mmCIF file of C-alpha atoms in Angstrom:
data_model
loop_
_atom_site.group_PDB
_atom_site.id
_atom_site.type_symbol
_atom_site.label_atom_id
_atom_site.label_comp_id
_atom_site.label_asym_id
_atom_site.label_seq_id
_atom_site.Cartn_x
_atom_site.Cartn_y
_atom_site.Cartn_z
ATOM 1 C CA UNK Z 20 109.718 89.396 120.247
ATOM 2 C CA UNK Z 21 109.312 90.458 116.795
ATOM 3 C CA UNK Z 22 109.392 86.920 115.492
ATOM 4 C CA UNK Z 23 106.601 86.135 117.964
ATOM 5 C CA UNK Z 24 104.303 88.680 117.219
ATOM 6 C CA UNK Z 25 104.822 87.825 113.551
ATOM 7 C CA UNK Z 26 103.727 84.873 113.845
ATOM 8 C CA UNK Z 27 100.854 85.440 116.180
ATOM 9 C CA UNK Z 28 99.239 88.275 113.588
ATOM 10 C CA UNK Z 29 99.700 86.050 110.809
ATOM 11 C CA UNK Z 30 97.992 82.929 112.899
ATOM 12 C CA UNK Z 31 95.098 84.907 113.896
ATOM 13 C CA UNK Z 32 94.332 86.920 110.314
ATOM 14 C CA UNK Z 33 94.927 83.301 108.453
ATOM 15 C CA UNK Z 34 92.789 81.585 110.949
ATOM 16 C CA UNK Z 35 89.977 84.467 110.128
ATOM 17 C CA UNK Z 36 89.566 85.464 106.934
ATOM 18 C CA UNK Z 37 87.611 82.829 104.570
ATOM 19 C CA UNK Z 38 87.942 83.503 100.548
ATOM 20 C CA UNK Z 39 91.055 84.216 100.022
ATOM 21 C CA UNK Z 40 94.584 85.480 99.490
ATOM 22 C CA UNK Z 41 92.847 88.846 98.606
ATOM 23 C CA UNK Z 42 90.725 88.958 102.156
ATOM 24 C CA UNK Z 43 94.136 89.196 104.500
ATOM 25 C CA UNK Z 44 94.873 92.387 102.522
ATOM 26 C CA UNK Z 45 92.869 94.864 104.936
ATOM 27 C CA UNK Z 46 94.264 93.085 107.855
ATOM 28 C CA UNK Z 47 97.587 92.206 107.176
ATOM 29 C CA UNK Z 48 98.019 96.685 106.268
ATOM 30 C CA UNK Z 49 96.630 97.256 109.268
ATOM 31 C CA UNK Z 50 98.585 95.081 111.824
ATOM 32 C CA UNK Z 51 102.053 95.454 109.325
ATOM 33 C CA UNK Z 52 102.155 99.062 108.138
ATOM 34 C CA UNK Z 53 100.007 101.188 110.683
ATOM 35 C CA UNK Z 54 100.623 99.004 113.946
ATOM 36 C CA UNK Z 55 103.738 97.767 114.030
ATOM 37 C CA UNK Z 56 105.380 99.691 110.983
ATOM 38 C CA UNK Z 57 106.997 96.872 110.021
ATOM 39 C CA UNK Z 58 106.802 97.901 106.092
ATOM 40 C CA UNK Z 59 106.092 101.148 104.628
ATOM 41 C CA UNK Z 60 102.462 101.284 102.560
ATOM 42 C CA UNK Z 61 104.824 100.460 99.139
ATOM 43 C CA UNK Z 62 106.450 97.855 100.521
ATOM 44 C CA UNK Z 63 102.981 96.475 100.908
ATOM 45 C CA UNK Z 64 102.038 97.178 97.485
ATOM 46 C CA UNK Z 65 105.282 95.114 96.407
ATOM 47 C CA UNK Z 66 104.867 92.438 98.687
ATOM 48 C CA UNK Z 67 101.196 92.220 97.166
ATOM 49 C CA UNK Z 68 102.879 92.510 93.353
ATOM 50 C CA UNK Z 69 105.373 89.243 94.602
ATOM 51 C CA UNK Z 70 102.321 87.350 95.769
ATOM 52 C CA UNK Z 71 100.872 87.671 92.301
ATOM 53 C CA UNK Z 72 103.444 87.698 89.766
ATOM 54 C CA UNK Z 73 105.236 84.104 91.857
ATOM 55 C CA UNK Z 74 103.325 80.942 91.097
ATOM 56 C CA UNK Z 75 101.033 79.296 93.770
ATOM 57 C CA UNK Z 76 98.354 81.051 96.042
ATOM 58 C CA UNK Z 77 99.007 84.675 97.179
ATOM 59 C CA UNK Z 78 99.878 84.037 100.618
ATOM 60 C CA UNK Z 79 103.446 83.375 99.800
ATOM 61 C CA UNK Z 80 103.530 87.089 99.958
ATOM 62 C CA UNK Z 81 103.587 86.677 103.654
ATOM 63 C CA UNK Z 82 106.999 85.007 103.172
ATOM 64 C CA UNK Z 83 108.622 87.824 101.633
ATOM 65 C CA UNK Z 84 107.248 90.169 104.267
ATOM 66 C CA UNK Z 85 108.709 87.724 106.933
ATOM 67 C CA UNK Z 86 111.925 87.936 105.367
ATOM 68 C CA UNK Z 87 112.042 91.344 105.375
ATOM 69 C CA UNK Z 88 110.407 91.709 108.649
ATOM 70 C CA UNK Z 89 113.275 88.711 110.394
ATOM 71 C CA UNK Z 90 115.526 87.550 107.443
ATOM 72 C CA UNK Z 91 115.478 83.573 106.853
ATOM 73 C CA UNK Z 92 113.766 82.456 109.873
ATOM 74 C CA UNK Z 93 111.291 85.175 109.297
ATOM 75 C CA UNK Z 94 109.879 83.956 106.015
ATOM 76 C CA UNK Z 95 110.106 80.392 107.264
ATOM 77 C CA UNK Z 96 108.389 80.874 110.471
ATOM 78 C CA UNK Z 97 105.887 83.662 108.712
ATOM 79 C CA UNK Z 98 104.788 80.364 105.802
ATOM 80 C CA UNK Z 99 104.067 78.126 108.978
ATOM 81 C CA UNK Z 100 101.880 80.607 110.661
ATOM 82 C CA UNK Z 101 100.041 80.868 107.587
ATOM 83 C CA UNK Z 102 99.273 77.600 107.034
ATOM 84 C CA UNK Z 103 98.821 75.912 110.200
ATOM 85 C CA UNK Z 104 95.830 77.160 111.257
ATOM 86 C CA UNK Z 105 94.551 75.977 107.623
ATOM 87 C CA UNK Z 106 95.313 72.591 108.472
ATOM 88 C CA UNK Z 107 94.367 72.393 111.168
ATOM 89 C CA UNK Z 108 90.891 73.960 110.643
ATOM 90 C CA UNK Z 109 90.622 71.283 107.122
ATOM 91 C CA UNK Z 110 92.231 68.660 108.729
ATOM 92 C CA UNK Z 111 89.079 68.739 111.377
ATOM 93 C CA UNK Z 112 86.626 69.536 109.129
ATOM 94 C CA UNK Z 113 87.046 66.899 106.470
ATOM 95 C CA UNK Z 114 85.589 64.826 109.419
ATOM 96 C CA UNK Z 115 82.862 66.828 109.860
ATOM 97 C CA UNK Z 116 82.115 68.122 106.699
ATOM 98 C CA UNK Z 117 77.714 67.510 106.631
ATOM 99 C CA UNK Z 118 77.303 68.876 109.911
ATOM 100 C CA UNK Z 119 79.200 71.839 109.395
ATOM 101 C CA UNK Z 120 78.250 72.839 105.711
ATOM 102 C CA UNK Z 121 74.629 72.653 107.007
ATOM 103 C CA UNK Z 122 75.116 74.647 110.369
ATOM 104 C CA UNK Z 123 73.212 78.017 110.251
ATOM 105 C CA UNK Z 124 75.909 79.576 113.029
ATOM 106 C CA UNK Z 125 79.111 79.086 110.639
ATOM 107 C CA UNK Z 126 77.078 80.209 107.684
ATOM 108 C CA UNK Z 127 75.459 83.213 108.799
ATOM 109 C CA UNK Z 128 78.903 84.306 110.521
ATOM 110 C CA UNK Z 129 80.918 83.833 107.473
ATOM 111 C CA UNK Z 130 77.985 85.586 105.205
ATOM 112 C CA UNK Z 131 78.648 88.428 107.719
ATOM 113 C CA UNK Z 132 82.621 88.185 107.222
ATOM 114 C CA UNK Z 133 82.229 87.998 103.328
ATOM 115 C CA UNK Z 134 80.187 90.945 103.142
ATOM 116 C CA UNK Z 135 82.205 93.144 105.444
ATOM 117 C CA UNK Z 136 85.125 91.770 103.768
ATOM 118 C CA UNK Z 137 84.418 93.923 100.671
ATOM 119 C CA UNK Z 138 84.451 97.137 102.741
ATOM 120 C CA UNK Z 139 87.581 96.663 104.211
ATOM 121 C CA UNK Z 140 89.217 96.131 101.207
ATOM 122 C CA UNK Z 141 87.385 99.107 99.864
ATOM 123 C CA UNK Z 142 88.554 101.159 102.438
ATOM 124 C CA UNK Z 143 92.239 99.661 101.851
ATOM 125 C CA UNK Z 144 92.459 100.520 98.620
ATOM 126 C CA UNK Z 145 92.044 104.560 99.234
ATOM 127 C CA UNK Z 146 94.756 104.367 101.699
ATOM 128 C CA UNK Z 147 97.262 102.565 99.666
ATOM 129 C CA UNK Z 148 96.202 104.944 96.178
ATOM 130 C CA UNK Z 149 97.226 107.727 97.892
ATOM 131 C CA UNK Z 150 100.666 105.980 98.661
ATOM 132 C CA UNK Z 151 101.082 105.061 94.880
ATOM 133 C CA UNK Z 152 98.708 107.035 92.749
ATOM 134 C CA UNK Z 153 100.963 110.107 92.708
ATOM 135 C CA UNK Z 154 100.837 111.849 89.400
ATOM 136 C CA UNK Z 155 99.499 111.466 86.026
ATOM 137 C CA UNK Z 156 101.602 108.011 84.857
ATOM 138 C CA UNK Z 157 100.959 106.132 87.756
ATOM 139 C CA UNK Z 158 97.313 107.423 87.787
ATOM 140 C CA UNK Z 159 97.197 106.291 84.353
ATOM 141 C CA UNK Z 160 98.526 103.197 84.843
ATOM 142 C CA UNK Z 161 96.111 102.467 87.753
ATOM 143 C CA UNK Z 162 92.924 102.939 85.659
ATOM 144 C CA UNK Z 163 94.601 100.742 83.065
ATOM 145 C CA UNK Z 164 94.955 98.055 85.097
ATOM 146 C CA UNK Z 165 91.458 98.424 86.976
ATOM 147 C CA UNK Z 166 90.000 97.900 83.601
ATOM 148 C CA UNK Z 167 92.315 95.234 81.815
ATOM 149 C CA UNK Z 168 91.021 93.545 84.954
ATOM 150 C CA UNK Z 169 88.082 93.757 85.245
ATOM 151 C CA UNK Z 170 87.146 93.134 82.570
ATOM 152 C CA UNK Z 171 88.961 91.232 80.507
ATOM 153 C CA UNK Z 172 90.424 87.314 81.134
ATOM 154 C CA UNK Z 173 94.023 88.621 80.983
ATOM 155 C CA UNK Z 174 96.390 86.973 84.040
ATOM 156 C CA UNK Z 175 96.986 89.450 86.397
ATOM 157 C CA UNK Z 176 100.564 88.280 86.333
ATOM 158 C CA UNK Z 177 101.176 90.093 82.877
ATOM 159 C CA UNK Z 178 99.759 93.190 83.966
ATOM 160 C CA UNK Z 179 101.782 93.512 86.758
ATOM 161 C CA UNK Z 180 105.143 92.622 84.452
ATOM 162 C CA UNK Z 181 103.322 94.980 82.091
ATOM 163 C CA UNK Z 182 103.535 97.959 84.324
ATOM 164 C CA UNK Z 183 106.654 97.542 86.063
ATOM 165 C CA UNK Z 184 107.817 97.820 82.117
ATOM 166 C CA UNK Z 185 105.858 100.750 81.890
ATOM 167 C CA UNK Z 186 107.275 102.326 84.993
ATOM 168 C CA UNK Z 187 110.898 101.869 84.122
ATOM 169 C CA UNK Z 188 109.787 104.145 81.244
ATOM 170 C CA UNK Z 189 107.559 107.447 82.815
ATOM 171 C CA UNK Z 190 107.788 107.204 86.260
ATOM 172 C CA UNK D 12 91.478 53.937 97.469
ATOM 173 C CA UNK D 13 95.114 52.045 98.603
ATOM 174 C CA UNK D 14 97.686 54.116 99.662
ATOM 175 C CA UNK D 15 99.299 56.472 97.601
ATOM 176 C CA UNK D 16 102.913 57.286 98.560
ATOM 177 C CA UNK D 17 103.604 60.315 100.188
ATOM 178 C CA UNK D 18 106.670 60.832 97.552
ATOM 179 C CA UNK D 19 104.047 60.747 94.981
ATOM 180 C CA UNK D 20 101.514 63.543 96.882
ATOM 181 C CA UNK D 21 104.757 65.575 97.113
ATOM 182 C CA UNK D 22 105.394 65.458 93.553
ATOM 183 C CA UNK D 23 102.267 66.043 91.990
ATOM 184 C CA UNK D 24 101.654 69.215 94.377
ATOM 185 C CA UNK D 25 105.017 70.306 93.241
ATOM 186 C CA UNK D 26 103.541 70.392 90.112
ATOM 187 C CA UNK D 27 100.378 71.790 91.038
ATOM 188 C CA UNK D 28 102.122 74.852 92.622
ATOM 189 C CA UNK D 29 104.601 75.990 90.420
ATOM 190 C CA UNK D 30 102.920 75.638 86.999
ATOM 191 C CA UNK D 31 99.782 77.859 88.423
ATOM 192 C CA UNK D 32 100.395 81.323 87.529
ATOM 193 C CA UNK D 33 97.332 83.795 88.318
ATOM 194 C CA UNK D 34 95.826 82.356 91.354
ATOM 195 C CA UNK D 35 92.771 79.908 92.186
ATOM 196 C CA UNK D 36 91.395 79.034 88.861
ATOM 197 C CA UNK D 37 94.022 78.271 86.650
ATOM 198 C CA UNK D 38 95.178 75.785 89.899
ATOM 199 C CA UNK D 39 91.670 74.045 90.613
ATOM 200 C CA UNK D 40 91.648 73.049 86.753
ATOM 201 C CA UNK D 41 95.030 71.734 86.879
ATOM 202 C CA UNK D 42 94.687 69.908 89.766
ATOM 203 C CA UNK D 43 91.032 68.572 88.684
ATOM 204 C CA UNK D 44 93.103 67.582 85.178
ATOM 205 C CA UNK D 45 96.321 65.744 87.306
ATOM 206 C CA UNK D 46 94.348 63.868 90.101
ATOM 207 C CA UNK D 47 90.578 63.469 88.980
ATOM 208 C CA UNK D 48 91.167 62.642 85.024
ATOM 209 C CA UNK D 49 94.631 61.363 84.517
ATOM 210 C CA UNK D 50 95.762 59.600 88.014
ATOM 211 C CA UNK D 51 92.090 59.278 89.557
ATOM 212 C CA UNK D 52 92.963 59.619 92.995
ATOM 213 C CA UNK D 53 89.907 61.183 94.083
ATOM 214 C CA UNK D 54 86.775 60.710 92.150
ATOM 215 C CA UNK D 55 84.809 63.810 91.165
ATOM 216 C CA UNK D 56 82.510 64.304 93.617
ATOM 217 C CA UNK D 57 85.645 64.292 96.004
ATOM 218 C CA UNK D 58 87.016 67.013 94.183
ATOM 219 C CA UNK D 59 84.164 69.049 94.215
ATOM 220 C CA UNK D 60 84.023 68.224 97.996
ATOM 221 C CA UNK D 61 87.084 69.438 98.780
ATOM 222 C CA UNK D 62 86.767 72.328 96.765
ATOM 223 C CA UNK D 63 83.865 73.269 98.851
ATOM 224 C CA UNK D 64 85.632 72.264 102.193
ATOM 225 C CA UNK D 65 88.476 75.066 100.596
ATOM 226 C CA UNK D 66 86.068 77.868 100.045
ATOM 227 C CA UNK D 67 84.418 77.264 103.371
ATOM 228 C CA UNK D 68 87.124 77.212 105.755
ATOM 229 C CA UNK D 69 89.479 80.198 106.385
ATOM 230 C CA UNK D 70 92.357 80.727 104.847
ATOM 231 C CA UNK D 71 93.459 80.989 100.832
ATOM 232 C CA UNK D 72 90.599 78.565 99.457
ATOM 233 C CA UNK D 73 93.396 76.492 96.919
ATOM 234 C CA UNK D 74 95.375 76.150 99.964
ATOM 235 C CA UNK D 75 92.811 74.302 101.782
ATOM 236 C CA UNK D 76 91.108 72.243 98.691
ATOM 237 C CA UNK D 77 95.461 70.914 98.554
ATOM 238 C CA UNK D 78 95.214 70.344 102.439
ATOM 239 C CA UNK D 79 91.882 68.652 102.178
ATOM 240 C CA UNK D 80 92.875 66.460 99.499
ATOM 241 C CA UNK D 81 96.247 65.418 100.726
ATOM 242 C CA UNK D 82 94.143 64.564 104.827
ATOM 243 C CA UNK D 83 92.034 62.249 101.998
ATOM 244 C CA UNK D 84 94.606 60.240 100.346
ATOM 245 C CA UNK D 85 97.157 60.054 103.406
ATOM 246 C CA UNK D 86 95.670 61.580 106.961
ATOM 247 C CA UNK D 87 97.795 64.234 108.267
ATOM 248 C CA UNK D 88 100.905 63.314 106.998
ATOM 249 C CA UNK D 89 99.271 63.844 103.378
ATOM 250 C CA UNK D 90 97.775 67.228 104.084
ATOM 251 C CA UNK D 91 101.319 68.399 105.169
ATOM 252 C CA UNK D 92 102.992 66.930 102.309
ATOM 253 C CA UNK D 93 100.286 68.432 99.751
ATOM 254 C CA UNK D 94 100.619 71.782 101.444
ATOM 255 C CA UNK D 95 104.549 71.516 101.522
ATOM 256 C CA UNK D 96 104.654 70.876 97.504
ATOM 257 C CA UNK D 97 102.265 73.402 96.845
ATOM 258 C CA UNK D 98 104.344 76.362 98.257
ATOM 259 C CA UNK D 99 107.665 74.998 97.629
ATOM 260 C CA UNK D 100 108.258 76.410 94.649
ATOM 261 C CA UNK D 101 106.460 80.102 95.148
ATOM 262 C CA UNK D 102 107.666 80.298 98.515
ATOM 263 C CA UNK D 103 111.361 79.974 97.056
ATOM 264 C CA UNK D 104 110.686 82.972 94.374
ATOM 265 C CA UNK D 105 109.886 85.434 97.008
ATOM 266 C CA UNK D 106 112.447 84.498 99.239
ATOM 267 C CA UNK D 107 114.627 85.066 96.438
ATOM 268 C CA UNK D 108 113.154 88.074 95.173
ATOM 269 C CA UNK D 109 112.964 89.446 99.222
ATOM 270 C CA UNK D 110 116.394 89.068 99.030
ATOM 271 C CA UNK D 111 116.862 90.924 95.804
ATOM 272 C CA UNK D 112 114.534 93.576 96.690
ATOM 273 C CA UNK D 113 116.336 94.152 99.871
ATOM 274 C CA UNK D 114 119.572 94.865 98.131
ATOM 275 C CA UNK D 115 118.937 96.726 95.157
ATOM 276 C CA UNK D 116 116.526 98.689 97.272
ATOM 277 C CA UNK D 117 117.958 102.272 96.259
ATOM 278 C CA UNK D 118 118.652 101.436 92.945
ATOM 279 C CA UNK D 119 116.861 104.057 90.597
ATOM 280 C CA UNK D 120 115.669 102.212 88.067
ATOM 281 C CA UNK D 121 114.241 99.115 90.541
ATOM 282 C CA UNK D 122 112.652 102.509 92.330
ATOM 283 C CA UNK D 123 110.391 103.311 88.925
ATOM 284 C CA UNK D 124 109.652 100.177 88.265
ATOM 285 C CA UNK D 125 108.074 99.343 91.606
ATOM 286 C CA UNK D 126 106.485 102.412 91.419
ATOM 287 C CA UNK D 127 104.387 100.997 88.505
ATOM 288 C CA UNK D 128 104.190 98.109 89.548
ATOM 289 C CA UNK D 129 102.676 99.318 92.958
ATOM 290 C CA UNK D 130 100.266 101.706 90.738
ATOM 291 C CA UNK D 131 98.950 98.322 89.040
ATOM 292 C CA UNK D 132 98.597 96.882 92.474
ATOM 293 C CA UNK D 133 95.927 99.414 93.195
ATOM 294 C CA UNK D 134 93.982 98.746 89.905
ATOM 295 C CA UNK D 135 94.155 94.950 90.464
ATOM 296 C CA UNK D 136 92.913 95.765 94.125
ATOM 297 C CA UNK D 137 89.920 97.950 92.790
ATOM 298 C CA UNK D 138 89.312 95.152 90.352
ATOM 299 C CA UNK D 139 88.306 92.962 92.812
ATOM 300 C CA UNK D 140 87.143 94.919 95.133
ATOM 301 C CA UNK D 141 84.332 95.340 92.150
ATOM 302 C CA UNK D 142 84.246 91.701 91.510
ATOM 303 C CA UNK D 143 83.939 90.863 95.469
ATOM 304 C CA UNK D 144 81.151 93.640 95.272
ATOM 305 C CA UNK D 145 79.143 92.508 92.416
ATOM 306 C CA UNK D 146 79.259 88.993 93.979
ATOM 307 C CA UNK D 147 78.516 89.372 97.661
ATOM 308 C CA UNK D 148 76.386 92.584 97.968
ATOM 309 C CA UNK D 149 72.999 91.341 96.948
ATOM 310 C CA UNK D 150 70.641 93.089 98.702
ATOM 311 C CA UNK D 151 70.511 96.060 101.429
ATOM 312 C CA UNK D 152 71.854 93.908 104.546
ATOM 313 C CA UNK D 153 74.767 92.901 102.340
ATOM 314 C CA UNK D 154 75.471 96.515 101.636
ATOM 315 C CA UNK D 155 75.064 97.782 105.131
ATOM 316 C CA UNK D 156 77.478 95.335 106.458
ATOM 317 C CA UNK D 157 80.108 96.184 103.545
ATOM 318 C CA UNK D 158 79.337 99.878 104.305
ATOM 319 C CA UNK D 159 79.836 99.728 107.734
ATOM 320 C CA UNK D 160 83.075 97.191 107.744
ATOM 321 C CA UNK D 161 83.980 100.767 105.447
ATOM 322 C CA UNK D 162 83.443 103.132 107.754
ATOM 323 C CA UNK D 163 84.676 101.894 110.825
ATOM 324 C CA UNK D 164 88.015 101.269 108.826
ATOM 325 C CA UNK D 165 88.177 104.092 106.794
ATOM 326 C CA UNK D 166 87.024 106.769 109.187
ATOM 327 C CA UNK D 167 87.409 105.263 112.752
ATOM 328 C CA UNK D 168 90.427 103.503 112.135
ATOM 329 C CA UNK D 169 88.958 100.566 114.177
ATOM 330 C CA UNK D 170 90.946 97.130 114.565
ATOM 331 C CA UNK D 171 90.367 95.099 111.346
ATOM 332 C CA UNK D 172 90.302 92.096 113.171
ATOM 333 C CA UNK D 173 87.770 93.177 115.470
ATOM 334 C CA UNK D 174 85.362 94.388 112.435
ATOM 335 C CA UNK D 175 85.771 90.988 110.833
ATOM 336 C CA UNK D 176 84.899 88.990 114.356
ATOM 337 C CA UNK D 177 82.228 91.854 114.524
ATOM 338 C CA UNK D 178 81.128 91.241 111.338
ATOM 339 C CA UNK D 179 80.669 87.568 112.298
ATOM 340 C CA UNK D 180 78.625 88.261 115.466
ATOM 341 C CA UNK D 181 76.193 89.884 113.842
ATOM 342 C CA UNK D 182 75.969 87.641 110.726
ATOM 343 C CA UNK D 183 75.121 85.193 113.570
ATOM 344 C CA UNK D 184 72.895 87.560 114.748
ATOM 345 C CA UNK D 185 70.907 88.837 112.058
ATOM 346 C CA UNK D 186 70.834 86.195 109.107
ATOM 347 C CA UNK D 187 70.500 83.499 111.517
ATOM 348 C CA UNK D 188 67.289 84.766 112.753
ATOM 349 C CA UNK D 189 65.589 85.277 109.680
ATOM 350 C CA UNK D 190 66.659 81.959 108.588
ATOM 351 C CA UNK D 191 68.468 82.818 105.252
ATOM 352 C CA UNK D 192 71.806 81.626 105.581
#
């Protein structure tokens, strides 16, 4: 039953969310940590850190959570409800491409999405500060990494290696 | 464009996913290097097709752009195959560091660590939360839906899903009437 539902949540947030890896975040907490408590908020945040610091696109975080979720067949089942509703979604729409980059319905839906997308996320990233911004190092650390960021071109990759140094030192 | 074998797509995706560290733009300019300039698969405006076709349809965007371009050089089959190589090789690390992480869960030092690690998380998360923002919120509609999507997470703890189908509705709704989609 697990195994099903895994794969059903992951199906339905994978076929909804358009611009990626980053976009599943609000929904994937929800139906994972607060629903079904199948991972505790820092959990999350590590399965996030995985997704970034492995090569390829973030949704390979999905596998670890599987396997953690259901072992093996977990992660394998969790990768193949991730990325079948991609292909089949592309897989139709490379035939269709000029009717449906010009349809007004798809693109005023998904403008809607995209914009509610960045309040979501918002609203994600309170809940899982207060699970990891604790006290002064890991505050400190936070802020760092906000503003490497944002605004520099440093890989996000390093910065996570960077502060997992960090907290084997001060936290 | 003759048939390119599927060994081949498998390959070069292979490739493509595991020397792409840092997400969707360090991967679109290696695959735009391996299959547009050096093996010209796909010409350039087929690139910059697909790339669209990944950014429109759900899902991660590089994901899709791989699927779209492995449906053009071999149908289904290559979509599957391009999609395959592509996650082989990340999907392999995080099993393998699942399985680490499940064992050395109580070890102290593996404890701090994370505990950076998952303070960074945050800061990356703000980061583009602020990129998202600056990109996407362009005038008052923009922010009301972004606002609202907030608020009915943050403070009525409504489904997620449901906001984002919500969300979609009244994109329909709204931006179709006025005609500025």
């Amino acid at each position: 039953m697990i195994l099903l539902g895994l794969c059903t949540t992951l199906f339905i947030i994978n076929a909804l969310t358009i611009g990626g890896g980053y976009v599943m975040l609000p929904m994937l907490q929800e139906e994972f940590v607060q629903r079904h408590h199948w991972l505790t908020n820092q959990e999350f945040l590590d399965a996030i850190a995985i997704g970034q610091i492995t090569p390829g696109p973030m949704t390979v975080m999905n596998a670890f959570i599987g396997y953690k979720v259901s072992g093996l067949t977990g992660a394998f089942l969790a990768m193949v409800s991730s990325y079948l509703p991609c292909i089949i979604i592309v897989g139709l729409l490379v035939k269709f491409y000029y009717a449906y980059k010009d349809s007004i319905l798809v693109n005023s839906g998904f403008k809607g999405i995209k914009a509610a997308v960045v309040g979501l996320l918002a609203s994600v990233v309170i809940t899982l500060g207060n699970t990891s911004l604790v006290d002064t190092p890991t505050i400190l650390i936070g802020v760092c990494s906000f503003g490497v960021i944002a605004f520099t071109r440093l890989d996000p990759t390093f910065v996570i290696i960077g502060a997992g140094v960090a907290g084997a030192f001060f936290c | 464009m003759g048939k390119i074998p599927l060994k081949d797509i498998f390959l070069i995706f292979l490739k493509i996913g595991t020397f792409s560290f840092g997400g969707v733009y360090s991967m679109l300019s290696l695959v735009e290097r391996e299959l547009v300039e050096k093996r010209k698969w796909l010409s350039q405006d087929e690139f910059i097709e697909s790339v669209a076709i990944g950014q429109m349809t759900p899902g991660p965007p590089i994901v899709n752009t791989g699927i779209c371009i492995g449906y053009k050089l071999h149908k289904i089959k290559g979509a599957l195959i391009a999609t395959l190589g592509q996650a082989f090789t990340g999907v392999t690390l995080a099993i393998l560091l699942a399985v680490f992480y499940v064992n050395t869960h109580d070890n102290l030092l593996l404890r701090s660590i994370m505990k950076g690690v998952g303070a960074a998380v945050v800061g990356l998360l703000m980061s583009i939360v602020y990129k998202m923002a600056c990109r996407i919120i362009t005038d008052w509609k923009s922010a009301l839906f972004s606002f609202g999507a907030f608020i009915a997470l943050a403070i009525f703890k409504l489904n997620a899903i449901g906001i984002i189908i919500s969300a979609c509705l009244l994109g329909i709704v709204i931006y179709r009437k006025r005609g500025q989609a």
